[in-house]
Structure formats: C-alpha cells, structure tokens
Tab-separated table of C-alpha atoms in Angstrom:
chain	number	residue	atom	x	y	z
T	89	MET	CA	22.912	-9.327	19.732
T	90	THR	CA	24.166	-7.535	16.398
T	91	PRO	CA	21.692	-7.554	13.580
T	92	LEU	CA	22.921	-8.281	10.217
T	93	ARG	CA	23.785	-6.225	7.609
T	94	PHE	CA	22.173	-6.699	4.156
T	95	ALA	CA	22.903	-4.869	0.719
T	96	TYR	CA	20.293	-5.166	-2.223
T	97	VAL	CA	21.713	-4.142	-5.562
T	98	THR	CA	18.840	-3.757	-7.885
T	99	THR	CA	17.876	-1.885	-10.844
T	100	PHE	CA	14.575	-0.861	-10.027
T	101	TYR	CA	13.132	-0.102	-6.497
T	102	PRO	CA	10.286	1.829	-5.425
T	103	PRO	CA	9.263	4.669	-6.648
T	104	HIS	CA	11.616	4.005	-9.486
T	105	ASN	CA	10.018	0.487	-10.725
T	106	PHE	CA	7.692	-0.433	-13.339
T	107	GLY	CA	6.599	-4.338	-12.538
T	108	GLY	CA	6.524	-6.574	-9.598
T	109	ASP	CA	10.203	-7.195	-9.085
T	110	GLY	CA	10.826	-3.660	-7.620
T	111	ILE	CA	8.021	-3.794	-5.275
T	112	GLY	CA	9.101	-7.665	-4.635
T	113	VAL	CA	12.707	-6.411	-3.603
T	114	GLN	CA	11.013	-3.778	-1.364
T	115	ARG	CA	8.881	-6.269	0.813
T	116	TRP	CA	12.103	-8.156	0.947
T	117	ALA	CA	14.177	-5.460	2.580
T	118	ARG	CA	10.872	-4.343	4.804
T	119	ALA	CA	10.849	-7.812	6.261
T	120	LEU	CA	14.568	-7.998	7.114
T	121	ALA	CA	14.080	-4.573	8.602
T	122	ARG	CA	11.278	-5.522	10.626
T	123	ARG	CA	13.388	-8.171	12.568
T	124	GLY	CA	15.847	-5.791	13.107
T	125	HIS	CA	18.384	-6.465	10.706
T	126	HIS	CA	19.762	-3.252	8.395
T	127	VAL	CA	19.215	-2.976	4.598
T	128	THR	CA	20.941	-0.545	2.249
T	129	VAL	CA	19.280	-0.828	-1.215
T	130	ILE	CA	21.361	0.485	-4.329
T	131	CYS	CA	19.219	1.163	-7.343
T	132	ASP	CA	19.343	2.842	-10.535
T	133	THR	CA	17.157	5.760	-11.572
T	134	ASP	CA	18.884	6.531	-15.011
T	135	VAL	CA	17.018	3.234	-16.694
T	136	TYR	CA	13.614	4.265	-15.264
T	137	ASP	CA	13.865	8.122	-16.269
T	138	LEU	CA	14.844	6.559	-19.525
T	139	LEU	CA	11.777	4.237	-20.080
T	140	ARG	CA	9.231	6.042	-18.258
T	141	SER	CA	6.515	8.369	-19.708
T	142	GLY	CA	4.536	11.160	-17.945
T	143	ALA	CA	5.669	12.848	-14.788
T	144	GLY	CA	7.911	11.260	-12.045
T	145	PRO	CA	7.179	9.295	-9.432
T	146	ALA	CA	5.883	10.241	-6.155
T	147	THR	CA	8.453	10.768	-3.277
T	148	VAL	CA	8.110	7.744	-1.061
T	149	THR	CA	9.677	7.542	2.526
T	150	GLU	CA	11.276	4.509	3.377
T	151	GLU	CA	10.626	2.364	6.447
T	152	GLU	CA	13.342	2.538	9.806
T	153	GLY	CA	16.129	0.298	9.330
T	154	ILE	CA	16.396	0.671	5.126
T	155	THR	CA	18.668	3.071	3.597
T	156	VAL	CA	18.150	3.771	-0.245
T	157	HIS	CA	21.187	5.041	-2.674
T	158	ARG	CA	19.418	6.308	-5.719
T	159	LEU	CA	22.318	6.251	-8.270
T	160	ARG	CA	21.980	8.904	-11.059
T	161	SER	CA	24.373	10.330	-13.994
T	162	SER	CA	24.638	13.314	-15.837
T	163	ILE	CA	24.561	11.120	-18.770
T	164	GLY	CA	21.780	9.244	-18.080
T	165	PRO	CA	20.667	7.140	-21.353
T	166	LEU	CA	24.887	6.968	-21.929
T	167	SER	CA	25.427	5.262	-18.636
T	168	VAL	CA	22.413	2.680	-19.679
T	169	LEU	CA	23.695	2.012	-23.080
T	170	LEU	CA	27.217	1.499	-22.016
T	171	THR	CA	26.086	-1.109	-18.968
T	172	HIS	CA	23.801	-2.637	-21.716
T	173	GLN	CA	26.608	-3.310	-23.996
T	174	MET	CA	29.717	-3.644	-21.725
T	175	GLY	CA	28.159	-6.034	-18.879
T	176	ARG	CA	29.324	-3.872	-15.993
T	177	PRO	CA	28.525	-0.423	-14.639
T	178	VAL	CA	30.817	1.970	-16.382
T	179	VAL	CA	29.592	5.108	-15.185
T	180	ASN	CA	28.236	4.031	-11.502
T	181	SER	CA	31.509	1.692	-10.875
T	182	ALA	CA	33.106	3.695	-8.357
T	183	ALA	CA	29.951	4.570	-6.233
T	184	ILE	CA	28.815	1.071	-6.238
T	185	ARG	CA	31.780	-0.041	-5.035
T	186	ARG	CA	32.659	2.526	-2.278
T	187	ILE	CA	29.063	1.766	-0.897
T	188	LEU	CA	29.774	-2.119	-0.606
T	189	ASP	CA	33.496	-1.656	0.864
T	190	GLU	CA	32.196	0.935	3.246
T	191	GLY	CA	29.152	-1.062	4.296
T	192	HIS	CA	31.157	-4.306	5.805
T	193	PHE	CA	27.904	-6.205	4.695
T	194	ASP	CA	27.239	-9.800	5.904
T	195	VAL	CA	25.370	-10.203	2.997
T	196	ILE	CA	24.878	-8.933	-0.220
T	197	ASN	CA	21.786	-9.810	-2.461
T	198	PHE	CA	21.759	-9.104	-5.930
T	199	HIS	CA	18.300	-8.814	-7.853
T	200	ASN	CA	17.889	-7.424	-11.082
T	201	VAL	CA	21.041	-6.141	-12.182
T	202	SER	CA	20.324	-6.058	-15.732
T	203	ALA	CA	20.756	-2.068	-15.979
T	204	ILE	CA	22.614	-1.133	-12.391
T	205	GLY	CA	25.600	-3.479	-13.199
T	206	GLY	CA	25.278	-6.307	-15.469
T	207	PRO	CA	27.261	-9.211	-14.568
T	208	GLY	CA	30.064	-7.008	-14.083
T	209	VAL	CA	28.605	-5.719	-10.434
T	210	LEU	CA	28.449	-9.632	-9.350
T	211	GLU	CA	32.282	-9.440	-8.770
T	212	MET	CA	31.948	-6.388	-6.411
T	213	GLY	CA	31.854	-6.290	-2.281
T	214	ARG	CA	32.560	-9.036	0.025
T	215	GLY	CA	30.554	-11.154	1.993
T	216	ILE	CA	27.934	-13.643	1.544
T	217	LYS	CA	26.326	-13.284	-2.029
T	218	LEU	CA	23.093	-14.134	-3.459
T	219	TYR	CA	21.467	-13.423	-6.379
T	220	THR	CA	17.862	-14.011	-6.801
T	221	ALA	CA	16.589	-14.307	-10.071
T	222	TRP	CA	13.229	-12.052	-10.563
T	223	GLU	CA	13.294	-12.809	-14.381
T	224	HIS	CA	15.127	-14.784	-16.428
T	225	TRP	CA	18.090	-12.382	-17.762
T	226	LEU	CA	20.467	-14.744	-16.713
T	227	VAL	CA	19.316	-17.024	-19.866
T	228	CYS	CA	17.659	-14.416	-21.860
T	229	PRO	CA	18.762	-11.252	-23.516
T	230	THR	CA	15.154	-9.442	-23.369
T	231	HIS	CA	14.638	-11.452	-19.696
T	232	VAL	CA	11.196	-12.824	-20.448
T	233	LEU	CA	11.730	-15.938	-22.778
T	234	TRP	CA	8.966	-14.351	-25.100
T	235	ARG	CA	10.757	-15.064	-28.383
T	236	HIS	CA	10.262	-12.302	-31.061
T	237	ASN	CA	7.862	-10.319	-28.595
T	238	ARG	CA	5.209	-13.002	-29.980
T	239	GLU	CA	5.550	-16.819	-28.484
T	240	VAL	CA	7.305	-18.598	-25.595
T	241	CYS	CA	10.525	-19.374	-26.490
T	242	THR	CA	11.532	-23.129	-27.034
T	243	GLY	CA	14.867	-22.556	-28.265
T	244	ARG	CA	17.325	-20.015	-28.641
T	245	GLU	CA	17.141	-17.444	-31.756
T	246	CYS	CA	18.455	-14.770	-29.576
T	247	LEU	CA	19.743	-12.062	-32.547
T	248	GLN	CA	16.686	-11.925	-34.273
T	249	CYS	CA	14.881	-11.847	-30.671
T	250	VAL	CA	16.434	-8.963	-29.524
T	251	LEU	CA	16.111	-7.073	-32.852
T	252	HIS	CA	12.346	-7.523	-32.902
T	253	TYR	CA	12.579	-5.894	-29.446
T	254	HIS	CA	14.341	-3.191	-31.068
T	255	ARG	CA	17.165	-3.579	-28.680
T	256	PRO	CA	20.815	-3.438	-29.727
T	257	PRO	CA	22.530	-7.156	-29.357
T	258	GLN	CA	24.608	-7.337	-25.854
T	259	LEU	CA	28.166	-7.630	-26.810
T	260	TRP	CA	29.163	-9.191	-23.515
T	261	ARG	CA	27.115	-11.927	-23.819
T	262	HIS	CA	29.638	-13.324	-26.639
T	263	THR	CA	32.175	-13.129	-24.451
T	264	GLY	CA	33.004	-15.303	-20.778
T	265	VAL	CA	32.192	-12.352	-18.505
T	266	LEU	CA	28.529	-14.162	-17.134
T	267	GLU	CA	30.111	-17.408	-16.376
T	268	ARG	CA	33.159	-15.630	-14.694
T	269	SER	CA	30.950	-13.274	-12.649
T	270	LEU	CA	28.533	-16.352	-11.550
T	271	ARG	CA	31.589	-17.707	-9.704
T	272	HIS	CA	31.388	-15.004	-7.105
T	273	ILE	CA	27.694	-15.914	-5.964
T	274	ASP	CA	27.303	-18.279	-3.346
T	275	SER	CA	23.763	-19.582	-4.337
T	276	PHE	CA	21.387	-18.618	-6.501
T	277	ILE	CA	17.495	-18.385	-6.228
T	278	ALA	CA	14.384	-18.933	-8.413
T	279	LEU	CA	10.978	-17.975	-7.182
T	280	SER	CA	9.456	-21.226	-8.599
T	281	GLU	CA	10.457	-24.743	-9.316
T	282	PHE	CA	9.259	-24.018	-12.611
T	283	SER	CA	11.866	-20.867	-13.122
T	284	ARG	CA	14.727	-23.131	-11.993
T	285	GLN	CA	13.743	-25.702	-14.282
T	286	LYS	CA	13.427	-23.237	-17.437
T	287	HIS	CA	17.069	-22.056	-16.129
T	288	ARG	CA	18.296	-25.460	-16.383
T	289	GLU	CA	16.841	-26.086	-19.742
T	290	PHE	CA	18.473	-22.761	-21.141
T	291	GLY	CA	21.794	-24.034	-20.028
T	292	PHE	CA	22.287	-22.168	-16.451
T	293	PRO	CA	25.222	-23.998	-15.100
T	294	HIS	CA	24.435	-23.828	-11.385
T	295	ASP	CA	22.093	-25.180	-9.051
T	296	MET	CA	19.305	-22.842	-7.576
T	297	GLU	CA	17.231	-22.666	-4.375
T	298	VAL	CA	13.530	-22.338	-4.710
T	299	LEU	CA	12.233	-19.248	-2.736
T	300	PRO	CA	8.665	-18.385	-3.448
T	301	GLY	CA	7.465	-15.043	-3.119
T	302	PHE	CA	5.499	-13.214	-0.549
T	303	LEU	CA	2.658	-10.953	0.307
T	304	PRO	CA	2.519	-9.117	4.128
T	305	ASP	CA	1.006	-11.334	6.913
T	306	PRO	CA	-2.967	-10.744	7.178
T	307	ALA	CA	-3.674	-9.397	10.814
T	308	PRO	CA	-3.157	-11.144	14.030
T	309	GLY	CA	-6.099	-13.057	14.119
T	310	ALA	CA	-7.740	-12.222	11.109
T	311	MET	CA	-10.082	-14.459	9.246
T	312	ARG	CA	-10.665	-15.106	5.646
T	313	PRO	CA	-11.643	-12.009	3.973
T	314	MET	CA	-15.474	-12.121	2.552
T	315	ALA	CA	-17.014	-9.543	-0.051
T	316	GLY	CA	-18.714	-7.168	2.177
T	317	GLY	CA	-20.159	-3.797	1.244
T	318	THR	CA	-21.110	-2.466	-2.189
T	319	SER	CA	-19.672	-4.359	-5.523
T	320	PRO	CA	-17.502	-2.127	-7.559
T	321	HIS	CA	-19.711	-3.040	-10.642
T	322	GLU	CA	-23.145	-3.700	-11.521
T	323	ARG	CA	-22.874	-7.013	-12.812
T	324	PRO	CA	-21.488	-10.404	-11.855
T	325	TYR	CA	-17.766	-10.041	-13.443
T	326	PHE	CA	-14.462	-12.005	-13.717
T	327	LEU	CA	-11.311	-9.738	-12.971
T	328	PHE	CA	-7.971	-9.304	-14.946
T	329	VAL	CA	-5.292	-7.490	-13.370
T	330	GLY	CA	-2.043	-6.364	-14.944
T	331	ARG	CA	0.032	-4.961	-17.787
T	332	LEU	CA	-2.033	-4.602	-20.987
T	333	GLU	CA	0.831	-6.469	-22.803
T	334	ARG	CA	0.592	-9.379	-25.455
T	335	ILE	CA	2.611	-11.533	-23.401
T	336	LYS	CA	-0.322	-11.334	-20.719
T	337	GLY	CA	-2.622	-13.591	-22.774
T	338	LEU	CA	-5.964	-11.306	-23.050
T	339	ASP	CA	-6.208	-12.004	-26.874
T	340	ASP	CA	-8.165	-15.409	-26.612
T	341	VAL	CA	-9.853	-14.547	-23.486
T	342	ILE	CA	-11.565	-11.164	-24.724
T	343	PRO	CA	-13.623	-13.193	-27.357
T	344	VAL	CA	-14.848	-16.099	-25.079
T	345	PHE	CA	-16.916	-13.279	-23.393
T	346	ALA	CA	-18.390	-12.228	-26.686
T	347	ARG	CA	-20.335	-15.682	-26.286
T	348	TYR	CA	-20.536	-15.992	-22.433
T	349	LEU	CA	-22.948	-13.714	-21.766
T	350	GLU	CA	-23.742	-14.267	-17.401
T	351	ALA	CA	-20.860	-12.210	-16.491
T	352	ASP	CA	-18.437	-9.225	-17.392
T	353	LEU	CA	-14.868	-9.130	-17.797
T	354	ILE	CA	-13.353	-6.391	-15.816
T	355	ILE	CA	-9.714	-5.339	-17.030
T	356	ALA	CA	-7.429	-3.301	-14.271
T	357	GLY	CA	-4.007	-2.232	-15.767
T	358	ASP	CA	-2.502	-0.429	-18.707
T	359	GLY	CA	-0.026	-0.778	-21.231
T	360	THR	CA	1.694	-0.848	-24.897
T	361	ASP	CA	-1.217	-3.098	-25.976
T	362	ARG	CA	-4.304	-1.725	-24.512
T	363	GLN	CA	-5.038	0.315	-27.999
T	364	ARG	CA	-5.210	-3.131	-29.710
T	365	LEU	CA	-7.252	-4.961	-26.975
T	366	GLU	CA	-9.750	-2.173	-26.976
T	367	MET	CA	-10.345	-2.607	-30.620
T	368	ILE	CA	-10.791	-6.769	-30.075
T	369	ALA	CA	-13.479	-5.607	-27.309
T	370	ALA	CA	-15.064	-2.815	-29.095
T	371	ARG	CA	-18.235	-4.343	-29.763
T	372	ASN	CA	-18.805	-6.017	-26.375
T	373	PRO	CA	-20.059	-3.617	-23.754
T	374	ARG	CA	-19.629	-6.273	-21.280
T	375	VAL	CA	-15.724	-5.998	-21.526
T	376	ARG	CA	-14.613	-2.924	-19.060
T	377	PHE	CA	-11.237	-1.291	-18.864
T	378	LEU	CA	-10.520	0.393	-15.774
T	379	GLY	CA	-7.014	1.536	-16.655
T	380	THR	CA	-4.359	1.702	-13.737
T	381	ILE	CA	-6.186	1.309	-10.492
T	382	SER	CA	-5.125	1.690	-6.415
T	383	GLN	CA	-4.138	-1.279	-4.638
T	384	PRO	CA	-6.904	-0.703	-2.331
T	385	ASP	CA	-9.312	-0.774	-5.191
T	386	VAL	CA	-7.586	-3.938	-6.668
T	387	GLY	CA	-8.407	-5.710	-3.173
T	388	ARG	CA	-11.942	-4.139	-3.644
T	389	TYR	CA	-12.423	-5.589	-7.002
T	390	ASN	CA	-10.976	-9.045	-6.085
T	391	ALA	CA	-13.177	-9.120	-2.901
T	392	HIS	CA	-16.160	-9.146	-4.950
T	393	ALA	CA	-14.844	-11.089	-8.780
T	394	ILE	CA	-16.383	-14.435	-9.288
T	395	ALA	CA	-12.747	-15.269	-10.066
T	396	SER	CA	-9.341	-13.749	-10.926
T	397	LEU	CA	-8.503	-14.573	-14.264
T	398	VAL	CA	-4.486	-14.619	-15.209
T	399	PRO	CA	-4.036	-15.866	-18.879
T	400	THR	CA	-0.480	-15.268	-18.874
T	401	ALA	CA	0.908	-16.602	-22.325
T	402	GLY	CA	4.628	-16.487	-21.561
T	403	PHE	CA	6.970	-17.795	-18.916
T	404	GLU	CA	6.642	-15.951	-15.697
T	405	THR	CA	9.098	-17.169	-12.643
T	406	PHE	CA	6.251	-16.227	-10.454
T	407	GLY	CA	2.472	-15.515	-10.107
T	408	PHE	CA	2.123	-12.588	-7.683
T	409	VAL	CA	-1.436	-11.624	-9.231
T	410	VAL	CA	-2.019	-15.049	-8.192
T	411	ILE	CA	-1.342	-14.873	-4.594
T	412	GLU	CA	-2.931	-11.376	-4.261
T	413	ALA	CA	-6.211	-13.083	-5.323
T	414	PHE	CA	-5.670	-15.683	-3.141
T	415	ARG	CA	-5.160	-12.957	-0.146
T	416	ARG	CA	-8.446	-11.734	-0.916
T	417	GLY	CA	-9.884	-15.493	-0.705
T	418	THR	CA	-10.804	-15.396	-4.388
T	419	PRO	CA	-10.241	-18.326	-6.460
T	420	VAL	CA	-7.863	-18.489	-9.505
T	421	ILE	CA	-8.411	-18.990	-13.192
T	422	ALA	CA	-5.139	-19.501	-14.844
T	423	ARG	CA	-3.840	-20.601	-18.042
T	424	ARG	CA	-1.743	-23.617	-17.659
T	425	ILE	CA	1.708	-22.677	-18.312
T	426	GLY	CA	4.717	-21.704	-16.474
T	427	PRO	CA	4.514	-21.450	-12.892
T	428	LEU	CA	0.773	-20.351	-12.525
T	429	PRO	CA	-0.436	-24.305	-12.214
T	430	GLU	CA	2.503	-24.650	-9.669
T	431	LEU	CA	0.532	-22.032	-7.472
T	432	VAL	CA	-2.834	-23.293	-7.958
T	433	ASP	CA	-2.223	-26.859	-7.746
T	434	ALA	CA	-0.255	-26.258	-4.736
T	435	CYS	CA	-3.334	-25.287	-2.449
T	436	GLY	CA	-6.414	-26.171	-4.897
T	437	GLY	CA	-7.024	-22.767	-4.658
T	438	GLY	CA	-8.446	-22.646	-8.574
T	439	GLU	CA	-8.389	-24.186	-11.754
T	440	THR	CA	-6.154	-24.031	-14.939
T	441	PHE	CA	-7.142	-24.090	-18.638
T	442	ARG	CA	-5.293	-24.818	-21.983
T	443	SER	CA	-8.060	-23.480	-24.577
T	444	PRO	CA	-10.979	-20.960	-24.633
T	445	ASP	CA	-13.156	-23.829	-24.401
T	446	GLU	CA	-11.688	-24.943	-21.274
T	447	LEU	CA	-11.779	-21.192	-19.992
T	448	GLU	CA	-15.822	-20.889	-20.814
T	449	ALA	CA	-16.353	-24.567	-19.117
T	450	THR	CA	-14.256	-22.849	-16.202
T	451	LEU	CA	-16.338	-19.685	-15.925
T	452	ARG	CA	-19.446	-21.662	-16.217
T	453	ARG	CA	-18.530	-23.876	-12.920
T	454	MET	CA	-17.267	-20.901	-11.254
T	455	GLN	CA	-20.134	-18.606	-11.625
T	456	HIS	CA	-23.097	-21.404	-11.514
T	457	GLU	CA	-21.658	-24.011	-8.801
T	458	PRO	CA	-21.610	-21.471	-5.616
T	459	GLY	CA	-20.709	-24.452	-3.319
T	460	TYR	CA	-17.788	-25.657	-5.503
T	461	ARG	CA	-16.387	-21.626	-5.730
T	462	GLU	CA	-16.711	-21.324	-2.154
T	463	ARG	CA	-14.510	-24.622	-1.664
T	464	LEU	CA	-11.956	-23.182	-4.049
T	465	ALA	CA	-12.035	-19.677	-2.143
T	466	ALA	CA	-11.231	-21.222	1.243
T	467	ALA	CA	-8.428	-23.186	-0.206
T	468	ALA	CA	-7.093	-20.267	-2.000
T	469	TYR	CA	-6.758	-18.415	1.589
T	470	ARG	CA	-5.795	-21.317	3.803
T	471	GLY	CA	-2.842	-21.652	0.755
T	472	PHE	CA	-1.911	-18.045	1.198
T	473	THR	CA	-1.564	-18.008	4.824
T	474	ASP	CA	0.318	-21.276	4.750
T	475	ARG	CA	2.538	-20.789	2.014
T	476	TRP	CA	3.052	-17.424	0.577
T	477	THR	CA	2.918	-15.039	4.112
T	478	GLU	CA	5.802	-13.338	5.143
T	479	SER	CA	6.184	-15.272	8.058
T	480	ALA	CA	5.746	-18.547	6.238
T	481	VAL	CA	8.561	-17.572	3.454
T	482	MET	CA	11.436	-15.266	5.634
T	483	PRO	CA	12.103	-18.871	7.864
T	484	LEU	CA	12.784	-20.517	4.767
T	485	PHE	CA	15.211	-17.561	3.754
T	486	PHE	CA	17.028	-17.487	6.928
T	487	ARG	CA	17.632	-21.528	6.991
T	488	LEU	CA	18.982	-20.938	3.387
T	489	LEU	CA	21.012	-18.171	4.520
T	490	LYS	CA	22.606	-20.248	7.786
T	491	ARG	CA	23.282	-23.208	5.074
T	492	VAL	CA	25.277	-21.091	3.017
T	493	ALA	CA	27.121	-19.323	5.809
T	494	GLN	CA	28.197	-22.631	7.192
T	495	ASP	CA	29.816	-23.739	3.763
T	496	ARG	CA	31.360	-20.195	3.766
T	497	GLY	CA	32.776	-20.657	7.367
T	498	ALA	CA	31.146	-17.441	8.289
T	499	MET	CA	30.381	-18.508	11.845
T	500	GLU	CA	29.366	-15.057	13.232
T	501	ILE	CA	26.406	-15.183	10.842
T	502	VAL	CA	25.507	-18.647	11.953
T	503	ARG	CA	25.407	-17.205	15.667
T	504	ALA	CA	23.454	-14.199	14.600
T	505	LEU	CA	20.604	-16.407	12.946
T	506	ASP	CA	20.486	-19.147	15.954
T	507	ALA	CA	20.396	-16.211	18.406
T	508	GLY	CA	17.342	-15.047	16.995
T	509	ARG	CA	17.798	-12.354	14.880
T	510	ALA	CA	15.715	-14.163	12.416
T	511	ALA	CA	12.800	-14.158	14.458
C-alpha cells in the first residue's frame, strides 16, 4: 500500500514558533507520520527572527517521515514586510513553488500562512487543498478579533484597529486577491463550532468543517492521572497557564484573590503584560508568578491544582489549555466566551463564569465540595479520552479527506484511505 504525501505550509513550526498553532501543526504532522504517511513542512523563519527576543531556539530533531524546509532570506525583515503588504510570497515564491511542484503531493494543507505567503500562496501546488484556521486571519487583519488591542471585536473598525497594534494596513485586503485565492481550497477547517460561526458572522463566504485540536493519546491501559507525590506549592491553589497578555483576561481575576483567602493563584507564563499584572497583584502574596515553565512542570502543577483557570477575554479558535487540564484529570473554570463553554459543556469537566462574583462562587464550590470536584475531574478526563485525543480526532480527519477526494474524483486517494493507510 502506498502512503499518502502531505505538504504542510505554515508560518510557524517548532522550534520557530511562539503560540500553540505551531505546536498543533507539529502534532498533526507527527500523527500522520506515525500512520505511515510522509509529511513535508514548509515554514518561515524570517518572521520568527523578526519577532523574537533573546537567544534563538534550540535545535529540534524531527521524527521519521517528516521533512522540514525552513525558509530564510538574506533580507528577512524586508521579506516579511513585502509578504504582509503584497499578500504573496514575494521573496520565497520560487522556493515554495519548487517544493510543492517537485513533491507531487496528494494533499496540501495550508495552516497559518499570513507571513509565509499570504493569500497568494494558496494557488501554488497541485493536489487536494485544505486550509486549517488556527486563527481568525481570514476575516481579521490582526488575526484575533481583539479590537484596538483592548476588547472583543463586534464590528469592523479595521484601519483604526491595526494602527492600535502599530502595524501598517495591508494593501491586499482592499483588493479581491483573498476571494480569488480562496477558490483554490477544497475544504476549510475550523477548530470549533464557535470559530466556524464567527467566520460566518464576519462574512467568510465558504462553508467550514469542524475538526477539534487534540493531544497525544494516553499510554495504552492508562488510568486517569491522580495527583501523586509532593505538591509543587505549599498551599491549595488554582492554576493559570498561558501568555500574559491583556486578551488572556487576568485583569479581573487577580483582584478576586484579594478577597478569596482560602487558596492561592499560581500564574505560569510570560508576556508583554506581565509587569502590569504584577503591579495589580503587588500587595497580595498569594498570587505567584512562575514565568515560563517546562511542559512536565505544567503537568505537575495541573495535577495538584484545585482547578485550571482559563479566563480568556477574547475570541479564541480553540482551547488547548482546557484539554491540557482535562488530560491531567483537572477540572476547568473558564470564562463563558468563545469556544471555551463549547469544550466545558461537551463533557461536563468544569464550570464557566461571566463575572468576578460568579468566579468567586465557583472557586469556593471547587475547593470546599470535594465530591463535586471529583465528579467534574472524572468527566474532564473521560471527555479528553473520548473527544480530544489523537486517536479520537484522526479518524474524523480521514473521513473528511475521503469525502473531499471523492468530490474531486481523486480515487487513488480514496483507495489508499480504504486500504488502511488512515489506521
């Protein structure tokens, strides 16, 4: 049986990535490679070098079956600016086209292409073409529907908004290049029903399929993880994990812990808003900032937390921090916004809140009703294993791919999938 050949076109890919989209793309690539397929990744390093601070990333050895082309030009900042303004890969066009043409790929999956090629890259290559919307870039110049860098976007004010972000307006968004480029895509994928609806609300003209994000499977026969060993913190605590930016919603959470005295708030992560948040918490020794910590430490803190707090104030496309907590059997307390209630309500693995008062009442329930918390914790882990593991999500992807291949008349791909290459 012949494995399928996939091309992934993405701006960010580990180790040249900042947020969760690059890691999510890598998970997809590795899941395909483990099933015998070959994945070629085309990513950009110029934008990473432009935006990063401090030393560069450590070298990462990719798994067997994955080939990574890391594009870098001698005029990195100018290359990024040209792509941003022209909506096509001005500098790297020839390299991307050559890789896609010579690879004879069955499937080309475009991910976050904002800085690697903009809409112009979507017409390159042949084969079935998919687009996965890790952000809201298709309908938002700032990608995140966070208007003026201070509030959720309820209506377009794009010119003023990008200026608040200190970015130049994108000239290509005032032409028809995006609409023309989208015609090359066979299927668009949203990570949540909320994201699909938000794209529709902001005028995206194409239907979208919903395929959720996932995390690796638990070990075969693994039981729900239980908090074992010594807690990493001396007092009971609630945990926040994420970037320290205004959109992550800690502004009205930290003050709650000035009056909720029974537990501490542990904050793991870093970002441009850290100094301001530390000032808000300055007189409260029960709010502790850890900075960036390793993934094993995130798991350890999650395992011993009363609950994981996800107070995001903006419109995420998914909630990986939610299913990370579920994987540890830790219930979640999430703001009732975006896709977060969609995840929590799907399995009953936590609660949602709208106001600081609701949050405080939920903290109290979680801490002082152990039987109730245990029921949520069990539901969280059960929801993770049933819905958001690799083995739960990959069959959904292959069923989608088969439908698209049948519509395209790509019967070789259909036969390969039927023969078991999707196992």
